[in-house]
Amino acid sequence: MRETPNPHEPGRYEIHLQGHLNSRWTAWFDGLTLSRESDGTTVISGLIVDQAALHGLLQKIRNTGLPLICVTCVEPNPASR
Amino acid sequence: MATGLLQTKLYAPRRRRGLVPRPQLTDLLARGAETKLTLVSAPAGFGKTTLLAEWLSEAAEAGSATAWLSLDVGDNEPAVFWSHVIAALQGALPGVGTTALALLGSSGAPAAAVLAPLINELAAVPGQVVLVLDDYHAIDAPEIHDGMAFFLEHLPANLHLVITTRMDPALPLARLRARGELTEIRAADLRFTPDEAAAYFNGTMGLALTDANVADLERRTEGWIAALQLAGLSMQGRDDIAGFIAGFAGDDRYIVDYLVEEVLHRQSEQVRTFLLETSILTRLTGSLCDAVTLQAGGKATLEALERGNLFLVPLDDRRQWYRYHHLFADVLRVRLLDERPSMAHELHRRACEWHEAHGDRPEAIRHAMAGGDLARAADLVELAIPATVQARGEAKLRQWLEALPDELLKFRPVLSNAYAGTLLSRGELAGVEQRLQDAERWIDGRADAGIGEMVVADAAAFRQLPGSVAVHRAGQALMLGDVAATVAHARRAFDLVSADDHRARGGAAGLLALAAWRGGDLEAASGWYTAAMASLARAGHLSDVIGCGLALADIRLAQGRLAEALTVYERGLTLATGQGGRVLRGAADMHVGISTIFLERDNIAGARQHLIQADELGEDNGLPQNAYRSRVALAAVRRAEGDLHGALELLTAAERLYVNDFSPDVRPVAAVKARVLIAAGRLAEAADWARASGVAVADELSYIREFEHITLARLLLAQGAHETALLERLLTAAENGGRNGSVIEILVLLASARRAAGDAAGGRAALGRAMAMAGPAGYVRNVADEGASATPPTSARQPLVEPLSERELDVLRLLASDLDGPDIAHELYVSLNTLRTHTKNIFSKLGVNSRREAVRRASEIGLLTGTGRGR
């Protein structure tokens, strides 16, 4: 069975945006990794502590005006491995 | 917030020169003003605010009153939000919303209670009103969305609401859409068309771009206005425009980032530094910029930036306050963080000190937190407590406290205690004990030096800490149901708090009163309530004074002191209605209370009249308990009129609406209902009540359950049991507790029980005592209900086989008037259906078929002359 994310525990997320974001934005996104893909998108990835932090991050992204393509929880409970 | 800063939030941006005219959008907005809500929903940089500013000036020229409010995260508290909305409306409509503003000051008023008077006042305004709420995405408090949904649902026809936001708000949009009450303008509508882009570049910006250039820019930016503006700025004065366009047309980079870089490159080093360093500010003014940049000439720089269209938005007409365009500010902050990571802390520190020195403590706290200086933030929060609590800003205080780490809080007793207070004010127990212990550790010097140093920023607050902690301890004990501990802590608090701390004294006295009441000591309870009301009145907490009055009157009623209870209600009513034309919450409760006393004195018409007045004030004017208390009072009136069925219906509704506060439930609605069932002869159902509530003859008696035990005695009497032992015990208990109201009632019942048991002399003695006490105290109904009244029943005066009831006589009198059905129903405080039932019964008893015949027949037999009762 697929592991479901626990909303109150950290999880590793990937957020895909349309457009390339310069690496200077790393500090703005609290040290998450920014990688620029060849298809013109940016993937923001890293450990996000809980749902509140995830929504805070999405709000920061909204404020850039960059189109949001998808949000995925790639590793629900990295701590409990 | 300082008044000057509030003004910047209410400032509607002016239409700027040389804008690209967008007639199709302003037309859409104009047509949208016919609907309830226009929603302008699109990401940052789509020209929402600019479009609105343009249309709003057209609307104002066309004669509409216009109000503007720029929202920010600081508005996420209902009281703050609505007071700002009202301030915005008052700018356009002086004097509107004063009642609502007053209600916002009282504790716990639900949105509907505050908004109903505002909506009524707005509806009375002649002409159209447009209210714009800019940046609504800053709001995420569900209570505010609920209030907005209520506001929209009841929006007067002459008011039009416009919301701009970056995300669709949590409002019932689908319903509004389905009803055709919503106009939407979204990103697809807002983006510049190629024609508009051409007009912008070649007109406003004075560039000479070819159609192909414009098409490339349009394609690359997808009509995103902020990006087009940045591109325009980058191209001004540039020779190789074609090269510039080619440079980014085929590029995936975040276009705003790219273009801001271009724009910054074209500024002097001094301007570039200024932009980066001031990007941390929510709002900018010359002296603040000087303080943050450690340079002079901030005001001149701001003016130059505005002239250069560098994304600076003026917030007033005097060129004092500005803000950066949100998108631009974010990009600047990213650069600051990236290029000079250690600088941000220092910049926030300077901004914090400037705001603290200029009286804007909340913004100072925001900068201290943003700069990571939590110790400084904790100092400022501590100093901000008195003003924040006075302004009912407990939610804001809580946000601040939650942002501070425990490691810091536990060395700060004033903050720990305030934290406990914010938890208790929301009815939460979890965490209270820990916070209070953290505070107490430093008060009595138990903390040993090993664990660290105590930190106090507000020395005066620390001196008052023992009393304040004791008040919180008492509140905690009360929530835990520990009466003895509540009394002990509240008494200590009362001795500890300083004589001029009226709020704390009132709180402590109120807790002592409540504990005494729950313990059945009515004399002590009334004394403490009187003291609490005096202190709370001095502290200006008038709604709390009225709330205490409700409890005090209940106690006076139990003591059989009807006249004093009436005085309490009348004083409460004067207080609630004597505030310069506005009616405080709780006035309705006072009318309901007066009604119950009138009824006790057998003035049914007067009782009914006060219930009508309470009803006219609206459900929202009542304190939370009024919803059920008003129905219980109306049920009593119905019962007195002989309408037992109506009384039972109302009591069933009252049971549903019962709210439990800390007051003891000394008259449970279920028992009141059982009494009506007994009067209706439905003894089996009344017996069900007795079983369900678990009262028994052999119970140990207590004040709290006295009403239920007397109800049980009534049931036994009705069932024919000659049960006098329970009544004798109840009598002794009531006499010992000084509850004369109960004593009179018990004596009347005892008289019947003794008579039924064959003890006629004992019955007469009990009734004689009851009459002797009831007369001076003003009780009539209590005695009359048991058939001891000397008044002959109405039926004796009616030459009819089946006489009309009191209620039917009331209806008959109104049938003889010019009033129509709905008016009669309103006058009698009944539904149209109930009125029809009464009318049908009257017709059948009089043997007639029409209103006219009924009136004629009634006059013939003398039913329409001199039968008025209590009028």
mmCIF file with all atom_site columns, C-alpha atoms in Angstrom, chain A residues 19-25 27-28 38-40 62-66, chain B residues 137 166-167 224 252-254 257 261 327 330-331 333-335 337-338:
data_model
loop_
_atom_site.group_PDB
_atom_site.id
_atom_site.type_symbol
_atom_site.label_atom_id
_atom_site.label_alt_id
_atom_site.label_comp_id
_atom_site.label_asym_id
_atom_site.label_entity_id
_atom_site.label_seq_id
_atom_site.pdbx_PDB_ins_code
_atom_site.Cartn_x
_atom_site.Cartn_y
_atom_site.Cartn_z
_atom_site.occupancy
_atom_site.B_iso_or_equiv
_atom_site.pdbx_formal_charge
_atom_site.auth_seq_id
_atom_site.auth_comp_id
_atom_site.auth_asym_id
_atom_site.auth_atom_id
_atom_site.pdbx_PDB_model_num
ATOM 1  C CA . GLY A 1 19  ? 9.935  29.431 -15.932 1.00 0.00 ? 19  GLY A CA 1
ATOM 2  C CA . HIS A 1 20  ? 13.516 29.471 -14.717 1.00 0.00 ? 20  HIS A CA 1
ATOM 3  C CA . LEU A 1 21  ? 14.214 30.916 -11.295 1.00 0.00 ? 21  LEU A CA 1
ATOM 4  C CA . ASN A 1 22  ? 17.739 32.202 -10.621 1.00 0.00 ? 22  ASN A CA 1
ATOM 5  C CA . SER A 1 23  ? 19.656 30.478 -7.831  1.00 0.00 ? 23  SER A CA 1
ATOM 6  C CA . ARG A 1 24  ? 19.690 33.756 -5.889  1.00 0.00 ? 24  ARG A CA 1
ATOM 7  C CA . TRP A 1 25  ? 16.119 32.803 -4.864  1.00 0.00 ? 25  TRP A CA 1
ATOM 8  C CA . ALA A 1 27  ? 17.664 32.032 0.381   1.00 0.00 ? 27  ALA A CA 1
ATOM 9  C CA . TRP A 1 28  ? 14.163 33.420 -0.275  1.00 0.00 ? 28  TRP A CA 1
ATOM 10 C CA . SER A 1 38  ? 15.550 21.790 -19.785 1.00 0.00 ? 38  SER A CA 1
ATOM 11 C CA . ASP A 1 39  ? 11.830 22.050 -20.456 1.00 0.00 ? 39  ASP A CA 1
ATOM 12 C CA . GLY A 1 40  ? 11.802 25.608 -19.095 1.00 0.00 ? 40  GLY A CA 1
ATOM 13 C CA . ARG A 1 62  ? 1.992  32.757 -5.657  1.00 0.00 ? 62  ARG A CA 1
ATOM 14 C CA . ASN A 1 63  ? 3.506  36.146 -4.934  1.00 0.00 ? 63  ASN A CA 1
ATOM 15 C CA . THR A 1 64  ? 6.096  35.689 -7.693  1.00 0.00 ? 64  THR A CA 1
ATOM 16 C CA . GLY A 1 65  ? 3.366  35.242 -10.269 1.00 0.00 ? 65  GLY A CA 1
ATOM 17 C CA . LEU A 1 66  ? 5.164  32.199 -11.719 1.00 0.00 ? 66  LEU A CA 1
ATOM 18 C CA . HIS B 2 137 ? -5.766 37.628 -0.190  1.00 0.00 ? 137 HIS B CA 1
ATOM 19 C CA . ARG B 2 166 ? -4.508 37.125 -5.840  1.00 0.00 ? 166 ARG B CA 1
ATOM 20 C CA . MET B 2 167 ? -6.583 34.089 -4.955  1.00 0.00 ? 167 MET B CA 1
ATOM 21 C CA . TRP B 2 224 ? 1.518  40.409 -17.857 1.00 0.00 ? 224 TRP B CA 1
ATOM 22 C CA . ASP B 2 252 ? 12.980 30.818 -19.997 1.00 0.00 ? 252 ASP B CA 1
ATOM 23 C CA . ARG B 2 253 ? 14.179 33.028 -17.167 1.00 0.00 ? 253 ARG B CA 1
ATOM 24 C CA . TYR B 2 254 ? 11.681 34.422 -14.651 1.00 0.00 ? 254 TYR B CA 1
ATOM 25 C CA . ASP B 2 257 ? 13.684 38.859 -12.141 1.00 0.00 ? 257 ASP B CA 1
ATOM 26 C CA . GLU B 2 261 ? 17.989 43.279 -13.085 1.00 0.00 ? 261 GLU B CA 1
ATOM 27 C CA . LEU B 2 327 ? 6.048  42.139 -6.969  1.00 0.00 ? 327 LEU B CA 1
ATOM 28 C CA . ASP B 2 330 ? 9.682  40.794 -3.363  1.00 0.00 ? 330 ASP B CA 1
ATOM 29 C CA . VAL B 2 331 ? 12.286 40.743 -6.120  1.00 0.00 ? 331 VAL B CA 1
ATOM 30 C CA . ARG B 2 333 ? 14.187 41.504 -1.072  1.00 0.00 ? 333 ARG B CA 1
ATOM 31 C CA . VAL B 2 334 ? 15.412 38.369 -2.825  1.00 0.00 ? 334 VAL B CA 1
ATOM 32 C CA . ARG B 2 335 ? 18.392 40.352 -4.093  1.00 0.00 ? 335 ARG B CA 1
ATOM 33 C CA . LEU B 2 337 ? 19.011 38.407 0.926   1.00 0.00 ? 337 LEU B CA 1
ATOM 34 C CA . ASP B 2 338 ? 21.264 36.983 -1.762  1.00 0.00 ? 338 ASP B CA 1
#
